Amino acid sequence: MIHIACNIDANFTQHCAVTLVSLFENNKTADICVHIVAPGLPEKDQNILKSLAASYGNEVCFYFPSPELLANFSIRKFGKRISMATYYRCMFSAILPATVDKVLYLDCDIVILGDISEFWNTDLTDYAVGCVEDIGYDDMERYETLKYDSKYSYFNAGVLLINLKYWREHKVDEQCVKYFLAYPERIRYNDQDLLNALLHEHKLFMSLKWNMQDAFYRYGMEKKIEHWPTLKQDLESPVILHYTNKKPWNYDSMHPLRREYYTYLDMTPWRGKRPLLSLKNSLLRFIKLLPYVLKLRKPKYMKL
């Protein structure tokens, strides 16, 4: 059984559905249980997610923790597009059943484009998480703020293979609360900073293909990535594609693989929904892209 966890609120049900359908479509032989942690979801939304999972022979379980569980946290950055639900991932060891020893956490701005069994079967003995380096790993200010050595680097918290057994033994959920209360001024990127501050010495870095972030597709990355030829292959066929910047449902997204999102959207009840069906959005996109078409601005993304 592969255990998947997602944090959402009602604003993200559509995107969660896309993530799950892409997972199910590309892992049809796997037995999957999805754990949805939310402050609350309309029954209609719950039924949609349950029905999608059931159509592939999988199941969804819902958890609606008390608001008091997150009472000691607050959103520090991106408050307009990030809800308090983001901190649920810090509390999985307290929320999910004790019988679940490992879970793969996925943000819901993700599509799964391949088999995740290799990632899932990673041996995490003595590690808290299996993860992928964040695009902002070279931001020295983060290490100065979080008070740890940059040699440990910095991971992206949007895809985490979590060793729940380790988290329970080391009371990671309690550590998160204590750290946030003691050093709120250090936390800028919400739970991602918090988890890096606590787990930087207890993580296992994995291949970038398990969390292919937006900025890896941008011009200039070939100068920053040590093993560029290998990464270039993964860019064209990532297993987990993570839209960490502009989302594909934003009218001005220029991500070279943004259409992958719509491939799976059309397998959900939101089939056919597109931002550019709006005349206003189409006009705004035209204005946004015109300088690039006229070559007045350099393109942001590499051609694959």
PDB file of C-alpha atoms in Angstrom:
ATOM      1  CA  MET A   1       0.000   0.000   0.000  1.00  0.00           C
ATOM      2  CA  ILE A   2       1.306   3.415  -1.016  1.00  0.00           C
ATOM      3  CA  HIS A   3       0.149   6.157   1.350  1.00  0.00           C
ATOM      4  CA  ILE A   4      -0.223   9.659  -0.105  1.00  0.00           C
ATOM      5  CA  ALA A   5      -1.015  12.790   1.909  1.00  0.00           C
ATOM      6  CA  CYS A   6      -2.262  16.183   0.738  1.00  0.00           C
ATOM      7  CA  ASN A   7      -3.129  19.372   2.639  1.00  0.00           C
ATOM      8  CA  ILE A   8      -5.924  21.351   1.033  1.00  0.00           C
ATOM      9  CA  ASP A   9      -8.822  23.677   1.654  1.00  0.00           C
ATOM     10  CA  ALA A  10     -11.973  24.052  -0.450  1.00  0.00           C
ATOM     11  CA  ASN A  11     -10.154  26.386  -2.874  1.00  0.00           C
ATOM     12  CA  PHE A  12      -7.862  23.558  -3.952  1.00  0.00           C
ATOM     13  CA  THR A  13     -10.237  20.637  -4.516  1.00  0.00           C
ATOM     14  CA  GLN A  14      -9.980  20.967  -8.303  1.00  0.00           C
ATOM     15  CA  HIS A  15      -6.179  20.996  -8.234  1.00  0.00           C
ATOM     16  CA  CYS A  16      -6.072  18.106  -5.774  1.00  0.00           C
ATOM     17  CA  ALA A  17      -8.269  16.128  -8.165  1.00  0.00           C
ATOM     18  CA  VAL A  18      -5.785  16.781 -10.985  1.00  0.00           C
ATOM     19  CA  THR A  19      -2.841  15.669  -8.847  1.00  0.00           C
ATOM     20  CA  LEU A  20      -4.630  12.475  -7.819  1.00  0.00           C
ATOM     21  CA  VAL A  21      -5.852  11.543 -11.297  1.00  0.00           C
ATOM     22  CA  SER A  22      -2.335  12.017 -12.684  1.00  0.00           C
ATOM     23  CA  LEU A  23      -1.026   9.790  -9.886  1.00  0.00           C
ATOM     24  CA  PHE A  24      -3.634   7.082 -10.486  1.00  0.00           C
ATOM     25  CA  GLU A  25      -3.269   7.165 -14.276  1.00  0.00           C
ATOM     26  CA  ASN A  26       0.492   6.628 -14.126  1.00  0.00           C
ATOM     27  CA  ASN A  27       0.510   4.110 -11.265  1.00  0.00           C
ATOM     28  CA  LYS A  28      -2.365   1.828 -12.222  1.00  0.00           C
ATOM     29  CA  THR A  29      -0.897  -1.320 -10.668  1.00  0.00           C
ATOM     30  CA  ALA A  30      -0.321   0.321  -7.277  1.00  0.00           C
ATOM     31  CA  ASP A  31      -2.649   0.035  -4.302  1.00  0.00           C
ATOM     32  CA  ILE A  32      -2.996   3.631  -3.094  1.00  0.00           C
ATOM     33  CA  CYS A  33      -4.571   5.220  -0.039  1.00  0.00           C
ATOM     34  CA  VAL A  34      -4.832   9.011  -0.094  1.00  0.00           C
ATOM     35  CA  HIS A  35      -5.017  10.936   3.167  1.00  0.00           C
ATOM     36  CA  ILE A  36      -6.618  14.361   2.700  1.00  0.00           C
ATOM     37  CA  VAL A  37      -6.056  16.739   5.617  1.00  0.00           C
ATOM     38  CA  ALA A  38      -8.188  19.871   5.540  1.00  0.00           C
ATOM     39  CA  PRO A  39      -9.846  22.435   7.831  1.00  0.00           C
ATOM     40  CA  GLY A  40     -13.128  21.250   6.298  1.00  0.00           C
ATOM     41  CA  LEU A  41     -14.470  20.291   2.866  1.00  0.00           C
ATOM     42  CA  PRO A  42     -17.990  20.394   1.432  1.00  0.00           C
ATOM     43  CA  GLU A  43     -19.527  16.945   1.108  1.00  0.00           C
ATOM     44  CA  LYS A  44     -19.699  17.450  -2.657  1.00  0.00           C
ATOM     45  CA  ASP A  45     -15.937  17.918  -2.831  1.00  0.00           C
ATOM     46  CA  GLN A  46     -15.322  14.870  -0.662  1.00  0.00           C
ATOM     47  CA  ASN A  47     -17.538  12.759  -2.911  1.00  0.00           C
ATOM     48  CA  ILE A  48     -15.698  13.923  -6.035  1.00  0.00           C
ATOM     49  CA  LEU A  49     -12.316  12.898  -4.633  1.00  0.00           C
ATOM     50  CA  LYS A  50     -13.668   9.604  -3.306  1.00  0.00           C
ATOM     51  CA  SER A  51     -15.289   8.798  -6.627  1.00  0.00           C
ATOM     52  CA  LEU A  52     -12.132   9.557  -8.614  1.00  0.00           C
ATOM     53  CA  ALA A  53     -10.074   7.285  -6.362  1.00  0.00           C
ATOM     54  CA  ALA A  54     -12.672   4.526  -6.406  1.00  0.00           C
ATOM     55  CA  SER A  55     -12.710   4.505 -10.217  1.00  0.00           C
ATOM     56  CA  TYR A  56      -9.087   3.332 -10.054  1.00  0.00           C
ATOM     57  CA  GLY A  57      -9.667   0.917  -7.164  1.00  0.00           C
ATOM     58  CA  ASN A  58      -8.062   3.269  -4.637  1.00  0.00           C
ATOM     59  CA  GLU A  59      -9.399   4.989  -1.524  1.00  0.00           C
ATOM     60  CA  VAL A  60      -9.430   8.417   0.098  1.00  0.00           C
ATOM     61  CA  CYS A  61      -9.570   9.124   3.834  1.00  0.00           C
ATOM     62  CA  PHE A  62     -10.388  12.565   5.214  1.00  0.00           C
ATOM     63  CA  TYR A  63      -9.111  14.237   8.368  1.00  0.00           C
ATOM     64  CA  PHE A  64     -10.499  17.501   9.729  1.00  0.00           C
ATOM     65  CA  PRO A  65      -8.320  18.445  12.707  1.00  0.00           C
ATOM     66  CA  SER A  66      -9.402  20.956  15.304  1.00  0.00           C
ATOM     67  CA  PRO A  67      -8.249  24.527  14.514  1.00  0.00           C
ATOM     68  CA  GLU A  68      -6.444  24.428  17.858  1.00  0.00           C
ATOM     69  CA  LEU A  69      -3.866  22.081  16.327  1.00  0.00           C
ATOM     70  CA  LEU A  70      -2.446  24.997  14.309  1.00  0.00           C
ATOM     71  CA  ALA A  71      -3.113  27.715  16.855  1.00  0.00           C
ATOM     72  CA  ASN A  72       0.602  28.348  17.465  1.00  0.00           C
ATOM     73  CA  PHE A  73       1.495  28.879  13.803  1.00  0.00           C
ATOM     74  CA  SER A  74       0.962  31.792  11.427  1.00  0.00           C
ATOM     75  CA  ILE A  75       1.480  32.505   7.724  1.00  0.00           C
ATOM     76  CA  ARG A  76       4.664  34.504   7.254  1.00  0.00           C
ATOM     77  CA  LYS A  77       4.880  34.810   3.445  1.00  0.00           C
ATOM     78  CA  PHE A  78       2.529  34.347   0.454  1.00  0.00           C
ATOM     79  CA  GLY A  79      -0.481  34.835   2.707  1.00  0.00           C
ATOM     80  CA  LYS A  80      -2.727  35.700  -0.235  1.00  0.00           C
ATOM     81  CA  ARG A  81      -2.298  32.277  -1.823  1.00  0.00           C
ATOM     82  CA  ILE A  82      -1.263  30.018   1.052  1.00  0.00           C
ATOM     83  CA  SER A  83      -3.647  28.987   3.815  1.00  0.00           C
ATOM     84  CA  MET A  84      -2.933  27.757   7.319  1.00  0.00           C
ATOM     85  CA  ALA A  85      -3.546  24.235   5.990  1.00  0.00           C
ATOM     86  CA  THR A  86       0.090  24.264   4.841  1.00  0.00           C
ATOM     87  CA  TYR A  87       1.167  23.604   8.445  1.00  0.00           C
ATOM     88  CA  TYR A  88      -0.758  20.321   8.636  1.00  0.00           C
ATOM     89  CA  ARG A  89       2.245  18.571   7.101  1.00  0.00           C
ATOM     90  CA  CYS A  90       4.218  19.440  10.239  1.00  0.00           C
ATOM     91  CA  MET A  91       1.625  17.552  12.290  1.00  0.00           C
ATOM     92  CA  PHE A  92       1.157  14.380  10.228  1.00  0.00           C
ATOM     93  CA  SER A  93       2.605  12.161  12.946  1.00  0.00           C
ATOM     94  CA  ALA A  94      -0.228  13.313  15.221  1.00  0.00           C
ATOM     95  CA  ILE A  95      -2.973  13.341  12.565  1.00  0.00           C
ATOM     96  CA  LEU A  96      -2.466  10.157  10.529  1.00  0.00           C
ATOM     97  CA  PRO A  97      -3.155   6.654  11.931  1.00  0.00           C
ATOM     98  CA  ALA A  98      -0.395   5.081  14.003  1.00  0.00           C
ATOM     99  CA  THR A  99      -0.466   2.125  11.615  1.00  0.00           C
ATOM    100  CA  VAL A 100       0.922   4.333   8.807  1.00  0.00           C
ATOM    101  CA  ASP A 101       4.724   4.371   9.131  1.00  0.00           C
ATOM    102  CA  LYS A 102       5.526   6.228   5.913  1.00  0.00           C
ATOM    103  CA  VAL A 103       3.664   8.705   3.710  1.00  0.00           C
ATOM    104  CA  LEU A 104       4.426  10.572   0.516  1.00  0.00           C
ATOM    105  CA  TYR A 105       3.300  14.161   0.906  1.00  0.00           C
ATOM    106  CA  LEU A 106       2.369  16.014  -2.298  1.00  0.00           C
ATOM    107  CA  ASP A 107       1.460  19.650  -2.804  1.00  0.00           C
ATOM    108  CA  CYS A 108      -1.549  20.055  -5.098  1.00  0.00           C
ATOM    109  CA  ASP A 109       0.195  22.199  -7.701  1.00  0.00           C
ATOM    110  CA  ILE A 110       1.724  18.968  -8.960  1.00  0.00           C
ATOM    111  CA  VAL A 111       1.144  16.421 -11.697  1.00  0.00           C
ATOM    112  CA  ILE A 112       2.593  12.914 -11.581  1.00  0.00           C
ATOM    113  CA  LEU A 113       3.922  11.808 -14.957  1.00  0.00           C
ATOM    114  CA  GLY A 114       5.409   8.416 -14.149  1.00  0.00           C
ATOM    115  CA  ASP A 115       5.857   5.476 -11.802  1.00  0.00           C
ATOM    116  CA  ILE A 116       6.595   6.573  -8.223  1.00  0.00           C
ATOM    117  CA  SER A 117       7.377   3.084  -6.851  1.00  0.00           C
ATOM    118  CA  GLU A 118      11.152   3.643  -6.892  1.00  0.00           C
ATOM    119  CA  PHE A 119      10.734   6.803  -4.841  1.00  0.00           C
ATOM    120  CA  TRP A 120       8.222   5.187  -2.483  1.00  0.00           C
ATOM    121  CA  ASN A 121      10.511   2.199  -1.847  1.00  0.00           C
ATOM    122  CA  THR A 122      13.460   4.349  -0.773  1.00  0.00           C
ATOM    123  CA  ASP A 123      15.013   3.084   2.462  1.00  0.00           C
ATOM    124  CA  LEU A 124      14.550   5.882   5.001  1.00  0.00           C
ATOM    125  CA  THR A 125      16.029   4.079   7.990  1.00  0.00           C
ATOM    126  CA  ASP A 126      17.556   6.759  10.267  1.00  0.00           C
ATOM    127  CA  TYR A 127      16.217   9.579   8.061  1.00  0.00           C
ATOM    128  CA  ALA A 128      13.262  11.840   8.799  1.00  0.00           C
ATOM    129  CA  VAL A 129      12.499  12.623   5.151  1.00  0.00           C
ATOM    130  CA  GLY A 130      13.443  11.860   1.588  1.00  0.00           C
ATOM    131  CA  CYS A 131      13.335  15.133  -0.355  1.00  0.00           C
ATOM    132  CA  VAL A 132      14.687  17.245  -3.204  1.00  0.00           C
ATOM    133  CA  GLU A 133      16.900  20.305  -2.990  1.00  0.00           C
ATOM    134  CA  ASP A 134      15.014  23.571  -3.321  1.00  0.00           C
ATOM    135  CA  ILE A 135      15.782  25.952  -6.143  1.00  0.00           C
ATOM    136  CA  GLY A 136      16.636  28.567  -3.496  1.00  0.00           C
ATOM    137  CA  TYR A 137      19.339  26.454  -1.857  1.00  0.00           C
ATOM    138  CA  ASP A 138      22.030  29.049  -2.703  1.00  0.00           C
ATOM    139  CA  ASP A 139      20.271  31.872  -0.837  1.00  0.00           C
ATOM    140  CA  MET A 140      22.815  32.385   1.948  1.00  0.00           C
ATOM    141  CA  GLU A 141      20.458  34.647   3.865  1.00  0.00           C
ATOM    142  CA  ARG A 142      18.218  31.650   4.609  1.00  0.00           C
ATOM    143  CA  TYR A 143      20.987  29.860   6.480  1.00  0.00           C
ATOM    144  CA  GLU A 144      21.910  32.992   8.408  1.00  0.00           C
ATOM    145  CA  THR A 145      18.260  33.438   9.405  1.00  0.00           C
ATOM    146  CA  LEU A 146      17.620  29.778  10.245  1.00  0.00           C
ATOM    147  CA  LYS A 147      20.970  29.475  12.083  1.00  0.00           C
ATOM    148  CA  TYR A 148      22.410  26.373  10.471  1.00  0.00           C
ATOM    149  CA  ASP A 149      25.367  25.661   8.171  1.00  0.00           C
ATOM    150  CA  SER A 150      24.752  25.968   4.425  1.00  0.00           C
ATOM    151  CA  LYS A 151      26.608  22.663   3.889  1.00  0.00           C
ATOM    152  CA  TYR A 152      23.310  20.959   4.803  1.00  0.00           C
ATOM    153  CA  SER A 153      21.560  22.813   1.967  1.00  0.00           C
ATOM    154  CA  TYR A 154      17.790  23.432   1.894  1.00  0.00           C
ATOM    155  CA  PHE A 155      14.952  21.242   0.665  1.00  0.00           C
ATOM    156  CA  ASN A 156      11.638  21.972  -0.995  1.00  0.00           C
ATOM    157  CA  ALA A 157       8.727  20.862   1.187  1.00  0.00           C
ATOM    158  CA  GLY A 158       6.249  20.347  -1.671  1.00  0.00           C
ATOM    159  CA  VAL A 159       7.249  16.700  -2.105  1.00  0.00           C
ATOM    160  CA  LEU A 160       8.304  14.839   1.022  1.00  0.00           C
ATOM    161  CA  LEU A 161       8.701  11.123   1.613  1.00  0.00           C
ATOM    162  CA  ILE A 162       8.082  11.180   5.363  1.00  0.00           C
ATOM    163  CA  ASN A 163       9.304   8.540   7.791  1.00  0.00           C
ATOM    164  CA  LEU A 164       6.415   8.779  10.262  1.00  0.00           C
ATOM    165  CA  LYS A 165       8.021   6.210  12.544  1.00  0.00           C
ATOM    166  CA  TYR A 166      11.012   8.535  12.927  1.00  0.00           C
ATOM    167  CA  TRP A 167       8.728  11.561  13.403  1.00  0.00           C
ATOM    168  CA  ARG A 168       6.826   9.864  16.197  1.00  0.00           C
ATOM    169  CA  GLU A 169       9.953   8.615  17.954  1.00  0.00           C
ATOM    170  CA  HIS A 170      11.506  12.096  17.825  1.00  0.00           C
ATOM    171  CA  LYS A 171       8.246  14.015  18.399  1.00  0.00           C
ATOM    172  CA  VAL A 172       8.766  16.164  15.306  1.00  0.00           C
ATOM    173  CA  ASP A 173       5.266  17.642  15.615  1.00  0.00           C
ATOM    174  CA  GLU A 174       6.044  18.917  19.125  1.00  0.00           C
ATOM    175  CA  GLN A 175       9.439  20.190  17.965  1.00  0.00           C
ATOM    176  CA  CYS A 176       7.724  22.221  15.239  1.00  0.00           C
ATOM    177  CA  VAL A 177       5.448  23.943  17.734  1.00  0.00           C
ATOM    178  CA  LYS A 178       8.269  24.645  20.193  1.00  0.00           C
ATOM    179  CA  TYR A 179      10.590  25.999  17.505  1.00  0.00           C
ATOM    180  CA  PHE A 180       7.952  28.293  16.012  1.00  0.00           C
ATOM    181  CA  LEU A 181       7.050  29.688  19.428  1.00  0.00           C
ATOM    182  CA  ALA A 182      10.713  30.213  20.318  1.00  0.00           C
ATOM    183  CA  TYR A 183      11.915  31.697  17.004  1.00  0.00           C
ATOM    184  CA  PRO A 184       8.983  33.093  14.993  1.00  0.00           C
ATOM    185  CA  GLU A 185      11.257  35.783  13.546  1.00  0.00           C
ATOM    186  CA  ARG A 186      13.340  33.110  11.798  1.00  0.00           C
ATOM    187  CA  ILE A 187      10.417  31.648   9.860  1.00  0.00           C
ATOM    188  CA  ARG A 188       9.846  33.300   6.490  1.00  0.00           C
ATOM    189  CA  TYR A 189       8.789  30.504   4.146  1.00  0.00           C
ATOM    190  CA  ASN A 190       6.257  29.071   6.582  1.00  0.00           C
ATOM    191  CA  ASP A 191       6.403  25.327   7.272  1.00  0.00           C
ATOM    192  CA  GLN A 192       9.187  24.825   4.703  1.00  0.00           C
ATOM    193  CA  ASP A 193      11.569  26.958   6.770  1.00  0.00           C
ATOM    194  CA  LEU A 194      10.359  25.263   9.931  1.00  0.00           C
ATOM    195  CA  LEU A 195      11.014  21.746   8.628  1.00  0.00           C
ATOM    196  CA  ASN A 196      14.423  22.712   7.236  1.00  0.00           C
ATOM    197  CA  ALA A 197      15.415  24.265  10.554  1.00  0.00           C
ATOM    198  CA  LEU A 198      14.549  21.037  12.371  1.00  0.00           C
ATOM    199  CA  LEU A 199      15.401  18.298   9.864  1.00  0.00           C
ATOM    200  CA  HIS A 200      18.351  19.586   7.818  1.00  0.00           C
ATOM    201  CA  GLU A 201      20.671  16.993   9.391  1.00  0.00           C
ATOM    202  CA  HIS A 202      18.137  14.180   9.094  1.00  0.00           C
ATOM    203  CA  LYS A 203      17.102  14.299   5.440  1.00  0.00           C
ATOM    204  CA  LEU A 204      18.036  12.203   2.421  1.00  0.00           C
ATOM    205  CA  PHE A 205      18.389  14.109  -0.831  1.00  0.00           C
ATOM    206  CA  MET A 206      16.852  12.418  -3.878  1.00  0.00           C
ATOM    207  CA  SER A 207      17.012  12.939  -7.651  1.00  0.00           C
ATOM    208  CA  LEU A 208      15.485  16.161  -8.949  1.00  0.00           C
ATOM    209  CA  LYS A 209      13.081  14.114 -11.097  1.00  0.00           C
ATOM    210  CA  TRP A 210      11.018  13.499  -7.954  1.00  0.00           C
ATOM    211  CA  ASN A 211      10.281  17.213  -7.547  1.00  0.00           C
ATOM    212  CA  MET A 212      10.966  19.071 -10.784  1.00  0.00           C
ATOM    213  CA  GLN A 213      10.431  22.691  -9.822  1.00  0.00           C
ATOM    214  CA  ASP A 214       9.537  25.606 -12.077  1.00  0.00           C
ATOM    215  CA  ALA A 215      12.894  27.374 -11.944  1.00  0.00           C
ATOM    216  CA  PHE A 216      14.766  24.324 -13.233  1.00  0.00           C
ATOM    217  CA  TYR A 217      13.208  25.136 -16.622  1.00  0.00           C
ATOM    218  CA  ARG A 218      14.477  28.712 -16.652  1.00  0.00           C
ATOM    219  CA  TYR A 219      17.379  30.061 -18.669  1.00  0.00           C
ATOM    220  CA  GLY A 220      20.585  30.172 -16.642  1.00  0.00           C
ATOM    221  CA  MET A 221      19.999  26.957 -14.722  1.00  0.00           C
ATOM    222  CA  GLU A 222      22.545  25.118 -16.891  1.00  0.00           C
ATOM    223  CA  LYS A 223      25.207  27.241 -15.161  1.00  0.00           C
ATOM    224  CA  LYS A 224      23.951  26.435 -11.650  1.00  0.00           C
ATOM    225  CA  ILE A 225      23.360  22.690 -11.836  1.00  0.00           C
ATOM    226  CA  GLU A 226      26.445  20.487 -11.522  1.00  0.00           C
ATOM    227  CA  HIS A 227      25.068  17.500 -13.466  1.00  0.00           C
ATOM    228  CA  TRP A 228      23.304  19.458 -16.192  1.00  0.00           C
ATOM    229  CA  PRO A 229      23.199  16.735 -18.924  1.00  0.00           C
ATOM    230  CA  THR A 230      21.353  14.384 -16.543  1.00  0.00           C
ATOM    231  CA  LEU A 231      18.987  17.127 -15.420  1.00  0.00           C
ATOM    232  CA  LYS A 232      18.219  18.093 -19.016  1.00  0.00           C
ATOM    233  CA  GLN A 233      16.908  14.571 -19.655  1.00  0.00           C
ATOM    234  CA  ASP A 234      14.772  14.726 -16.508  1.00  0.00           C
ATOM    235  CA  LEU A 235      13.392  18.143 -17.510  1.00  0.00           C
ATOM    236  CA  GLU A 236      11.826  16.585 -20.585  1.00  0.00           C
ATOM    237  CA  SER A 237      10.330  13.653 -18.697  1.00  0.00           C
ATOM    238  CA  PRO A 238      10.055  14.364 -14.967  1.00  0.00           C
ATOM    239  CA  VAL A 239       8.210  11.903 -12.753  1.00  0.00           C
ATOM    240  CA  ILE A 240       6.838  14.572 -10.404  1.00  0.00           C
ATOM    241  CA  LEU A 241       6.283  17.966 -12.019  1.00  0.00           C
ATOM    242  CA  HIS A 242       5.876  20.766  -9.492  1.00  0.00           C
ATOM    243  CA  TYR A 243       4.514  24.145 -10.634  1.00  0.00           C
ATOM    244  CA  THR A 244       6.248  26.152  -7.918  1.00  0.00           C
ATOM    245  CA  ASN A 245       5.846  29.576  -9.519  1.00  0.00           C
ATOM    246  CA  LYS A 246       3.050  30.629 -11.874  1.00  0.00           C
ATOM    247  CA  LYS A 247       0.411  27.914 -11.862  1.00  0.00           C
ATOM    248  CA  PRO A 248      -0.855  26.439 -15.143  1.00  0.00           C
ATOM    249  CA  TRP A 249      -4.327  27.703 -14.261  1.00  0.00           C
ATOM    250  CA  ASN A 250      -2.959  31.283 -14.152  1.00  0.00           C
ATOM    251  CA  TYR A 251      -3.663  33.136 -17.406  1.00  0.00           C
ATOM    252  CA  ASP A 252      -0.025  34.261 -17.678  1.00  0.00           C
ATOM    253  CA  SER A 253       1.707  30.916 -17.096  1.00  0.00           C
ATOM    254  CA  MET A 254       4.531  30.318 -19.573  1.00  0.00           C
ATOM    255  CA  HIS A 255       5.706  26.997 -18.162  1.00  0.00           C
ATOM    256  CA  PRO A 256       6.727  24.733 -21.086  1.00  0.00           C
ATOM    257  CA  LEU A 257       4.812  21.802 -19.575  1.00  0.00           C
ATOM    258  CA  ARG A 258       1.732  23.696 -18.412  1.00  0.00           C
ATOM    259  CA  ARG A 259      -0.479  21.652 -20.751  1.00  0.00           C
ATOM    260  CA  GLU A 260       0.213  18.512 -18.718  1.00  0.00           C
ATOM    261  CA  TYR A 261      -2.082  19.941 -16.048  1.00  0.00           C
ATOM    262  CA  TYR A 262      -4.966  20.178 -18.531  1.00  0.00           C
ATOM    263  CA  THR A 263      -4.415  16.637 -19.783  1.00  0.00           C
ATOM    264  CA  TYR A 264      -5.413  15.418 -16.327  1.00  0.00           C
ATOM    265  CA  LEU A 265      -7.918  18.182 -15.594  1.00  0.00           C
ATOM    266  CA  ASP A 266      -9.945  16.827 -18.504  1.00  0.00           C
ATOM    267  CA  MET A 267     -10.197  13.507 -16.655  1.00  0.00           C
ATOM    268  CA  THR A 268     -12.022  15.215 -13.770  1.00  0.00           C
ATOM    269  CA  PRO A 269     -15.441  16.906 -13.391  1.00  0.00           C
ATOM    270  CA  TRP A 270     -13.699  20.173 -14.365  1.00  0.00           C
ATOM    271  CA  ARG A 271     -13.087  18.937 -17.899  1.00  0.00           C
ATOM    272  CA  GLY A 272     -12.771  21.779 -20.402  1.00  0.00           C
ATOM    273  CA  LYS A 273     -12.169  24.504 -17.823  1.00  0.00           C
ATOM    274  CA  ARG A 274      -9.552  26.966 -19.098  1.00  0.00           C
ATOM    275  CA  PRO A 275      -8.464  30.442 -17.899  1.00  0.00           C
ATOM    276  CA  LEU A 276      -8.286  31.697 -21.475  1.00  0.00           C
ATOM    277  CA  LEU A 277     -11.970  31.060 -22.074  1.00  0.00           C
ATOM    278  CA  SER A 278     -12.326  34.491 -20.470  1.00  0.00           C
ATOM    279  CA  LEU A 279     -11.924  37.342 -22.963  1.00  0.00           C
ATOM    280  CA  LYS A 280     -10.330  39.443 -20.224  1.00  0.00           C
ATOM    281  CA  ASN A 281      -7.739  36.764 -19.442  1.00  0.00           C
ATOM    282  CA  SER A 282      -6.993  36.244 -23.143  1.00  0.00           C
ATOM    283  CA  LEU A 283      -6.365  39.972 -23.574  1.00  0.00           C
ATOM    284  CA  LEU A 284      -4.196  40.137 -20.471  1.00  0.00           C
ATOM    285  CA  ARG A 285      -2.147  37.150 -21.682  1.00  0.00           C
ATOM    286  CA  PHE A 286      -1.673  38.784 -25.094  1.00  0.00           C
ATOM    287  CA  ILE A 287      -0.381  41.964 -23.442  1.00  0.00           C
ATOM    288  CA  LYS A 288       1.879  39.976 -21.121  1.00  0.00           C
ATOM    289  CA  LEU A 289       3.423  37.856 -23.875  1.00  0.00           C
ATOM    290  CA  LEU A 290       3.729  40.523 -26.574  1.00  0.00           C
ATOM    291  CA  PRO A 291       7.205  41.766 -25.480  1.00  0.00           C
ATOM    292  CA  TYR A 292       8.473  38.174 -25.699  1.00  0.00           C
ATOM    293  CA  VAL A 293       6.907  37.613 -29.127  1.00  0.00           C
ATOM    294  CA  LEU A 294       8.480  40.856 -30.384  1.00  0.00           C
ATOM    295  CA  LYS A 295      11.792  39.809 -28.794  1.00  0.00           C
ATOM    296  CA  LEU A 296      11.880  42.932 -26.652  1.00  0.00           C
ATOM    297  CA  ARG A 297      12.379  40.664 -23.644  1.00  0.00           C
ATOM    298  CA  LYS A 298      14.389  37.475 -23.343  1.00  0.00           C
ATOM    299  CA  PRO A 299      12.304  34.313 -22.832  1.00  0.00           C
ATOM    300  CA  LYS A 300      12.131  33.062 -19.272  1.00  0.00           C
ATOM    301  CA  TYR A 301      12.007  29.367 -20.078  1.00  0.00           C
ATOM    302  CA  MET A 302      14.302  27.127 -22.080  1.00  0.00           C
ATOM    303  CA  LYS A 303      13.040  25.291 -25.138  1.00  0.00           C
ATOM    304  CA  LEU A 304      12.810  21.571 -24.457  1.00  0.00           C
TER     305      LEU A 304
END
